[in-house]
Every structure is written in structure tokens, then in C-alpha cells.
mmCIF file of C-alpha atoms in Angstrom:
data_model
loop_
_atom_site.group_PDB
_atom_site.id
_atom_site.type_symbol
_atom_site.label_atom_id
_atom_site.label_comp_id
_atom_site.label_asym_id
_atom_site.label_seq_id
_atom_site.Cartn_x
_atom_site.Cartn_y
_atom_site.Cartn_z
ATOM 1 C CA UNK A 8 -71.570 63.360 35.381
ATOM 2 C CA UNK A 9 -71.415 65.052 38.068
ATOM 3 C CA UNK A 10 -68.310 67.116 38.688
ATOM 4 C CA UNK A 11 -68.499 67.978 42.674
ATOM 5 C CA UNK A 12 -66.595 70.902 44.088
ATOM 6 C CA UNK A 13 -66.575 72.304 47.797
ATOM 7 C CA UNK A 14 -64.567 75.019 49.618
ATOM 8 C CA UNK A 15 -64.073 73.873 52.902
ATOM 9 C CA UNK A 16 -63.679 70.029 52.871
ATOM 10 C CA UNK A 17 -64.807 67.017 50.251
ATOM 11 C CA UNK A 18 -68.451 66.075 51.819
ATOM 12 C CA UNK A 19 -70.539 63.383 50.966
ATOM 13 C CA UNK A 20 -74.046 61.901 52.016
ATOM 14 C CA UNK A 21 -74.397 59.408 55.236
ATOM 15 C CA UNK A 22 -76.557 56.691 54.435
ATOM 16 C CA UNK A 23 -76.722 53.315 54.982
ATOM 17 C CA UNK A 24 -78.535 50.120 53.407
ATOM 18 C CA UNK A 25 -82.228 49.813 54.115
ATOM 19 C CA UNK A 26 -82.832 52.935 55.203
ATOM 20 C CA UNK A 27 -86.221 54.741 54.319
ATOM 21 C CA UNK A 28 -87.172 58.156 54.077
ATOM 22 C CA UNK A 29 -90.735 60.348 53.319
ATOM 23 C CA UNK A 30 -91.277 63.150 51.578
ATOM 24 C CA UNK A 31 -94.416 65.619 50.975
ATOM 25 C CA UNK A 32 -93.629 68.085 48.730
ATOM 26 C CA UNK A 33 -95.756 71.444 47.757
ATOM 27 C CA UNK A 34 -95.266 73.620 44.652
ATOM 28 C CA UNK A 35 -97.238 76.416 43.627
ATOM 29 C CA UNK A 36 -96.002 77.334 39.969
ATOM 30 C CA UNK A 37 -96.718 81.046 37.964
ATOM 31 C CA UNK A 38 -96.015 80.663 34.570
ATOM 32 C CA UNK A 39 -96.294 83.397 31.872
ATOM 33 C CA UNK A 40 -95.778 82.936 27.973
ATOM 34 C CA UNK A 41 -95.733 85.395 25.124
ATOM 35 C CA UNK A 42 -97.169 83.427 21.764
ATOM 36 C CA UNK A 43 -97.838 85.265 18.469
ATOM 37 C CA UNK A 44 -98.247 88.924 20.253
ATOM 38 C CA UNK A 45 -100.706 87.171 22.857
ATOM 39 C CA UNK A 46 -99.755 87.004 26.903
ATOM 40 C CA UNK A 47 -101.039 83.048 28.198
ATOM 41 C CA UNK A 48 -100.639 82.619 32.025
ATOM 42 C CA UNK A 49 -100.805 79.065 33.762
ATOM 43 C CA UNK A 50 -101.509 78.106 37.210
ATOM 44 C CA UNK A 51 -100.241 74.993 38.966
ATOM 45 C CA UNK A 52 -100.324 73.708 42.622
ATOM 46 C CA UNK A 53 -98.730 70.215 42.520
ATOM 47 C CA UNK A 54 -98.583 68.100 46.348
ATOM 48 C CA UNK A 55 -96.245 64.870 46.062
ATOM 49 C CA UNK A 56 -95.765 62.421 48.118
ATOM 50 C CA UNK A 57 -92.747 60.377 47.685
ATOM 51 C CA UNK A 58 -91.055 57.677 49.649
ATOM 52 C CA UNK A 59 -87.202 56.817 49.194
ATOM 53 C CA UNK A 60 -85.336 53.479 50.270
ATOM 54 C CA UNK A 61 -81.976 53.111 50.511
ATOM 55 C CA UNK A 62 -81.054 50.167 47.809
ATOM 56 C CA UNK A 63 -77.093 49.796 47.873
ATOM 57 C CA UNK A 64 -74.812 51.744 49.244
ATOM 58 C CA UNK A 65 -70.350 51.207 48.218
ATOM 59 C CA UNK A 66 -67.469 53.283 48.133
ATOM 60 C CA UNK A 67 -68.479 54.622 44.466
ATOM 61 C CA UNK A 68 -72.045 54.858 44.331
ATOM 62 C CA UNK A 69 -75.392 55.196 45.924
ATOM 63 C CA UNK A 70 -78.370 53.697 45.187
ATOM 64 C CA UNK A 71 -81.534 54.984 45.446
ATOM 65 C CA UNK A 72 -85.088 53.548 45.068
ATOM 66 C CA UNK A 73 -87.558 56.710 44.723
ATOM 67 C CA UNK A 74 -91.549 55.926 44.935
ATOM 68 C CA UNK A 75 -94.220 58.627 44.388
ATOM 69 C CA UNK A 76 -97.056 57.271 46.455
ATOM 70 C CA UNK A 77 -99.602 59.927 45.881
ATOM 71 C CA UNK A 78 -99.811 63.471 43.628
ATOM 72 C CA UNK A 79 -102.218 66.061 43.517
ATOM 73 C CA UNK A 80 -102.458 68.760 41.215
ATOM 74 C CA UNK A 81 -104.867 71.616 40.242
ATOM 75 C CA UNK A 82 -103.877 73.495 36.876
ATOM 76 C CA UNK A 83 -106.064 76.291 36.075
ATOM 77 C CA UNK A 84 -104.661 78.220 32.387
ATOM 78 C CA UNK A 85 -105.931 78.257 28.729
ATOM 79 C CA UNK A 86 -109.587 78.429 29.563
ATOM 80 C CA UNK A 87 -109.386 75.481 31.519
ATOM 81 C CA UNK A 88 -109.801 74.066 35.069
ATOM 82 C CA UNK A 89 -107.807 70.503 35.930
ATOM 83 C CA UNK A 90 -107.809 68.446 39.075
ATOM 84 C CA UNK A 91 -106.068 65.163 39.475
ATOM 85 C CA UNK A 92 -105.374 62.704 42.601
ATOM 86 C CA UNK A 93 -103.840 59.835 41.705
ATOM 87 C CA UNK A 94 -105.899 58.186 44.691
ATOM 88 C CA UNK A 95 -108.873 58.355 42.411
ATOM 89 C CA UNK A 96 -109.106 55.696 39.797
ATOM 90 C CA UNK A 97 -111.200 57.578 37.645
ATOM 91 C CA UNK A 98 -108.292 60.600 37.486
ATOM 92 C CA UNK A 99 -105.581 57.971 36.898
ATOM 93 C CA UNK A 100 -107.937 56.262 34.024
ATOM 94 C CA UNK A 101 -107.943 60.007 32.635
ATOM 95 C CA UNK A 102 -105.791 62.106 30.520
ATOM 96 C CA UNK A 103 -103.698 62.703 33.274
ATOM 97 C CA UNK A 104 -102.902 59.724 34.534
ATOM 98 C CA UNK A 105 -102.717 57.972 31.927
ATOM 99 C CA UNK A 106 -99.428 59.543 31.164
ATOM 100 C CA UNK A 107 -98.403 58.961 34.945
ATOM 101 C CA UNK A 108 -98.839 55.330 35.021
ATOM 102 C CA UNK A 109 -95.787 54.674 35.275
ATOM 103 C CA UNK A 110 -94.781 56.627 38.003
ATOM 104 C CA UNK A 111 -97.487 56.835 40.664
ATOM 105 C CA UNK A 112 -96.537 53.789 43.191
ATOM 106 C CA UNK A 113 -93.393 52.371 40.669
ATOM 107 C CA UNK A 114 -89.856 52.635 42.421
ATOM 108 C CA UNK A 115 -87.604 54.636 40.560
ATOM 109 C CA UNK A 116 -83.617 54.115 40.407
ATOM 110 C CA UNK A 117 -81.268 56.906 41.170
ATOM 111 C CA UNK A 118 -77.756 56.274 41.257
ATOM 112 C CA UNK A 119 -75.618 58.605 42.877
ATOM 113 C CA UNK A 120 -72.326 59.855 43.546
ATOM 114 C CA UNK A 121 -71.218 59.991 46.968
ATOM 115 C CA UNK A 122 -71.486 63.882 46.979
ATOM 116 C CA UNK A 123 -74.814 63.330 46.215
ATOM 117 C CA UNK A 124 -75.236 64.206 42.764
ATOM 118 C CA UNK A 125 -77.079 61.973 40.701
ATOM 119 C CA UNK A 126 -74.680 59.957 38.315
ATOM 120 C CA UNK A 127 -77.754 57.920 36.435
ATOM 121 C CA UNK A 128 -81.484 59.013 36.099
ATOM 122 C CA UNK A 129 -84.820 57.639 34.842
ATOM 123 C CA UNK A 130 -86.256 58.917 32.417
ATOM 124 C CA UNK A 131 -89.753 60.692 32.998
ATOM 125 C CA UNK A 132 -92.486 60.471 31.390
ATOM 126 C CA UNK A 133 -95.816 62.833 31.989
ATOM 127 C CA UNK A 134 -97.874 65.967 31.205
ATOM 128 C CA UNK A 135 -95.585 68.832 31.319
ATOM 129 C CA UNK A 136 -97.774 70.899 33.393
ATOM 130 C CA UNK A 137 -97.006 69.077 35.962
ATOM 131 C CA UNK A 138 -93.383 69.534 35.523
ATOM 132 C CA UNK A 139 -92.107 72.792 32.751
ATOM 133 C CA UNK A 140 -88.321 72.343 34.015
ATOM 134 C CA UNK A 141 -88.530 68.327 32.570
ATOM 135 C CA UNK A 142 -86.471 65.609 34.474
ATOM 136 C CA UNK A 143 -83.942 65.586 37.249
ATOM 137 C CA UNK A 144 -80.893 65.752 35.147
ATOM 138 C CA UNK A 145 -77.865 64.108 35.853
ATOM 139 C CA UNK A 146 -74.956 66.280 37.378
ATOM 140 C CA UNK A 147 -77.893 67.676 39.580
ATOM 141 C CA UNK A 148 -77.886 67.538 43.309
ATOM 142 C CA UNK A 149 -80.494 64.246 44.017
ATOM 143 C CA UNK A 150 -83.571 66.304 45.594
ATOM 144 C CA UNK A 151 -84.524 65.753 49.139
ATOM 145 C CA UNK A 152 -81.240 65.113 50.070
ATOM 146 C CA UNK A 153 -78.042 67.437 50.928
ATOM 147 C CA UNK A 154 -74.530 66.336 51.116
ATOM 148 C CA UNK A 155 -73.125 68.119 54.827
ATOM 149 C CA UNK A 156 -68.990 68.515 55.443
ATOM 150 C CA UNK A 157 -68.058 67.009 58.245
ATOM 151 C CA UNK A 158 -67.900 68.997 61.798
ATOM 152 C CA UNK A 159 -69.537 72.385 60.239
ATOM 153 C CA UNK A 160 -70.426 75.134 62.395
ATOM 154 C CA UNK A 161 -72.506 78.560 61.764
ATOM 155 C CA UNK A 162 -71.336 80.955 59.141
ATOM 156 C CA UNK A 163 -69.649 78.121 57.195
ATOM 157 C CA UNK A 164 -70.025 78.251 53.155
ATOM 158 C CA UNK A 165 -70.176 75.096 50.872
ATOM 159 C CA UNK A 166 -70.590 74.634 47.094
ATOM 160 C CA UNK A 167 -71.879 71.576 45.044
ATOM 161 C CA UNK A 168 -71.496 72.105 41.226
ATOM 162 C CA UNK A 169 -72.672 69.612 38.655
ATOM 163 C CA UNK A 170 -72.418 68.984 35.309
ATOM 164 C CA UNK A 171 -74.004 66.595 32.613
ATOM 165 C CA UNK A 172 -73.468 68.186 28.834
ATOM 166 C CA UNK A 173 -75.484 71.775 28.346
ATOM 167 C CA UNK A 174 -76.870 71.364 31.638
ATOM 168 C CA UNK A 175 -74.894 72.695 34.878
ATOM 169 C CA UNK A 176 -75.997 73.478 38.417
ATOM 170 C CA UNK A 177 -74.529 75.506 40.913
ATOM 171 C CA UNK A 178 -75.453 75.240 44.773
ATOM 172 C CA UNK A 179 -74.025 77.503 47.380
ATOM 173 C CA UNK A 180 -75.284 76.915 51.126
ATOM 174 C CA UNK A 181 -74.273 78.704 53.811
ATOM 175 C CA UNK A 182 -74.516 77.503 57.725
ATOM 176 C CA UNK A 183 -77.007 79.219 59.630
ATOM 177 C CA UNK A 184 -76.927 76.832 62.611
ATOM 178 C CA UNK A 185 -75.654 73.833 64.077
ATOM 179 C CA UNK A 186 -77.521 72.006 67.125
ATOM 180 C CA UNK A 187 -75.933 68.641 66.723
ATOM 181 C CA UNK A 188 -78.741 66.992 65.215
ATOM 182 C CA UNK A 189 -79.756 69.114 62.914
ATOM 183 C CA UNK A 190 -78.252 72.379 60.498
ATOM 184 C CA UNK A 191 -79.852 74.939 59.205
ATOM 185 C CA UNK A 192 -79.060 76.612 55.875
ATOM 186 C CA UNK A 193 -79.070 79.318 53.306
ATOM 187 C CA UNK A 194 -79.039 78.302 50.137
ATOM 188 C CA UNK A 195 -78.657 79.992 46.639
ATOM 189 C CA UNK A 196 -78.809 77.704 43.201
ATOM 190 C CA UNK A 197 -78.264 78.561 39.614
ATOM 191 C CA UNK A 198 -79.361 75.991 36.891
ATOM 192 C CA UNK A 199 -78.957 76.302 33.326
ATOM 193 C CA UNK A 200 -80.741 73.191 31.580
ATOM 194 C CA UNK A 201 -81.268 72.617 27.952
ATOM 195 C CA UNK A 202 -84.115 69.571 27.464
ATOM 196 C CA UNK A 203 -86.449 68.071 25.085
ATOM 197 C CA UNK A 204 -90.217 67.287 26.853
ATOM 198 C CA UNK A 205 -93.091 65.607 24.435
ATOM 199 C CA UNK A 206 -96.735 67.439 24.731
ATOM 200 C CA UNK A 207 -99.333 66.256 22.388
ATOM 201 C CA UNK A 208 -97.254 64.753 20.345
ATOM 202 C CA UNK A 209 -95.029 67.751 19.908
ATOM 203 C CA UNK A 210 -91.390 67.822 20.738
ATOM 204 C CA UNK A 211 -90.923 70.995 22.943
ATOM 205 C CA UNK A 212 -87.194 71.845 23.479
ATOM 206 C CA UNK A 213 -86.159 74.272 26.525
ATOM 207 C CA UNK A 214 -83.803 76.247 27.584
ATOM 208 C CA UNK A 215 -83.958 77.520 30.897
ATOM 209 C CA UNK A 216 -81.800 79.222 33.334
ATOM 210 C CA UNK A 217 -83.316 79.000 37.164
ATOM 211 C CA UNK A 218 -82.769 80.979 40.783
ATOM 212 C CA UNK A 219 -83.772 79.074 43.637
ATOM 213 C CA UNK A 220 -83.524 80.684 47.094
ATOM 214 C CA UNK A 221 -84.450 79.473 50.397
ATOM 215 C CA UNK A 222 -83.656 77.788 53.683
ATOM 216 C CA UNK A 223 -83.728 74.086 54.999
ATOM 217 C CA UNK A 224 -83.028 72.150 57.341
ATOM 218 C CA UNK A 225 -80.931 68.888 57.462
ATOM 219 C CA UNK A 226 -80.866 65.915 59.378
ATOM 220 C CA UNK A 227 -76.810 66.186 59.881
ATOM 221 C CA UNK A 228 -76.328 62.438 60.357
ATOM 222 C CA UNK A 229 -77.609 61.411 56.911
ATOM 223 C CA UNK A 230 -78.005 64.875 54.736
ATOM 224 C CA UNK A 231 -81.663 64.192 54.516
ATOM 225 C CA UNK A 232 -83.608 67.409 54.181
ATOM 226 C CA UNK A 233 -85.995 67.270 57.029
ATOM 227 C CA UNK A 234 -88.123 70.926 55.761
ATOM 228 C CA UNK A 235 -87.300 73.805 53.175
ATOM 229 C CA UNK A 236 -88.571 76.228 51.480
ATOM 230 C CA UNK A 237 -87.898 77.906 48.357
ATOM 231 C CA UNK A 238 -88.835 80.477 45.874
ATOM 232 C CA UNK A 239 -87.864 80.025 42.312
ATOM 233 C CA UNK A 240 -87.564 81.672 39.239
ATOM 234 C CA UNK A 241 -87.044 80.401 35.850
ATOM 235 C CA UNK A 242 -86.607 82.198 32.631
ATOM 236 C CA UNK A 243 -85.996 80.745 29.131
ATOM 237 C CA UNK A 244 -87.628 80.013 25.893
ATOM 238 C CA UNK A 245 -89.329 77.181 24.495
ATOM 239 C CA UNK A 246 -89.064 76.038 20.401
ATOM 240 C CA UNK A 247 -91.365 74.418 19.450
ATOM 241 C CA UNK A 248 -92.841 74.321 15.146
ATOM 242 C CA UNK A 249 -90.774 76.783 13.976
ATOM 243 C CA UNK A 250 -91.413 79.418 17.099
ATOM 244 C CA UNK A 251 -89.264 80.571 19.496
ATOM 245 C CA UNK A 252 -91.590 81.155 22.868
ATOM 246 C CA UNK A 253 -90.599 82.893 25.554
ATOM 247 C CA UNK A 254 -91.738 82.273 29.150
ATOM 248 C CA UNK A 255 -91.206 82.741 32.789
ATOM 249 C CA UNK A 256 -91.857 80.860 35.710
ATOM 250 C CA UNK A 257 -92.187 81.840 38.778
ATOM 251 C CA UNK A 258 -92.733 79.239 41.887
ATOM 252 C CA UNK A 259 -92.882 78.219 45.243
ATOM 253 C CA UNK A 260 -92.243 75.264 47.059
ATOM 254 C CA UNK A 261 -91.998 73.788 50.765
ATOM 255 C CA UNK A 262 -90.164 70.182 51.554
ATOM 256 C CA UNK A 263 -91.683 68.347 55.022
ATOM 257 C CA UNK A 264 -89.160 64.660 55.125
ATOM 258 C CA UNK A 265 -89.174 62.349 57.902
ATOM 259 C CA UNK A 266 -87.506 59.503 58.806
ATOM 260 C CA UNK A 267 -89.478 56.230 58.481
#
């Protein structure tokens, strides 16, 4: 898992055991589905606060422990509105929190290739209204990090391609500027993903194609994303109970990161 290709030179994340990072991700999602001749619209706003610790590093693997410290969401659709905050005990004891108790404040282990693509990822649980695309897949780049080539300069381009079974992601980057400590990148990412999720006791097979465009500022020393802004368009189908339901998702995401 995790084929790695670059069009200038091999790049690696430059992480050391014991390093710690924090990321705040705000995602606004608008989803539309067509089912039995009717259109359904759903909107979700999610704010996630995560802490990441480098647990181990060797020549072949990087092990990260990622802990969700807080998750807030606001969902509207299908005639209902649901607000959730993992810092509220009453929410954690409710229907959404019951699906997230194995994630909130629980370190999850990710094993990466030196290029930053995921070699091993935990099986995620949770509500599909939180993450319609399913969990992060093997072969994809680890969220929050971009492995930079050495001695990059403005105008350089590089790519990272990850694959695992039917899932494939190709990320293309253009270096806008480098000031020594930070690099600004433009990015275009194409992901094709097939994933099965469970919602309300029903297995749903999702076949998705997502296009992400945006900009990111990356710490040159580590490959850690200090800030990023993206727009994501996802088209695909959900197969459930013998029906194929077309879906379209438009999302915007902002990431703010800092070293701890």
C-alpha cells in the first residue's frame, strides 16, 4: 500500500520521535442526493481539534498517534437539526456521542511510509453525517502533512500517488514561494475511493470521486501543514438496499496547525 512517485526527486517527512503537533480543522459540507425521484439536501459544519505525536521513526516507517481532543458539529437535513459537542457529557451520552466514544480522547495509531502515505490505518467508527467519504484509506497522504522534496524553490512541481486496492489518490503540488522556514503550495488532488460504511444498521457501499483544490503553507523542516484552505467536490453513488443513489458533495475546509 502506498505507491510513491515524484517528478523531481524522492521526498520524505522529516519527523523525530517525541514531536507533537496540534491541528484545528473546520469543514463545511453541503450534500445532495436523488432518491426515488426526490431530492434531499443536508448540511454539516464540523470543527475538529486533534493532537498528533510522533511515536516512532525508523528508515522504513513513521508511527503517529492521533488523538481527537474535541469534535463539534452542526447538522441540518431531512427535517431535523442536530448539534453536537464532545466536551458536553450530555452529548457524549446521546446517539451521536455513543458512536464516537472510541475516538474522542483515544490515541489512534497510524503507520506511514517515509513519503507520508499511510501504510496502516485504524478502522474508524462514527456517523456518516460526520464524514460521508468514510475513513482515511491506506495509500493516501496522512492528513496534516506533505512530504517536501529537498531544496525546493518557487516553480517546482511534485506529485504523490497512493493506491490501495480500488482506492487511488494522486496529489499534484506547485511551489508558489519558499522563505526558508515555510513553503507555500498550490495543490490539486484527485481521489477515487470505494468504501463501505454502516449507518443505522445498514451497510452502504460508497463509490466516490473527489477533486480538491487549494493552497497550503508547510513547515519546511517537518512537512507539517501550518495552514491550508481547500475546496472539495465529490460525486458518486451510494448502494443501499438494492438501490443506487447518486450524490454530490461540496465542501470547504480550513486547517490551522501549530507545533506543541
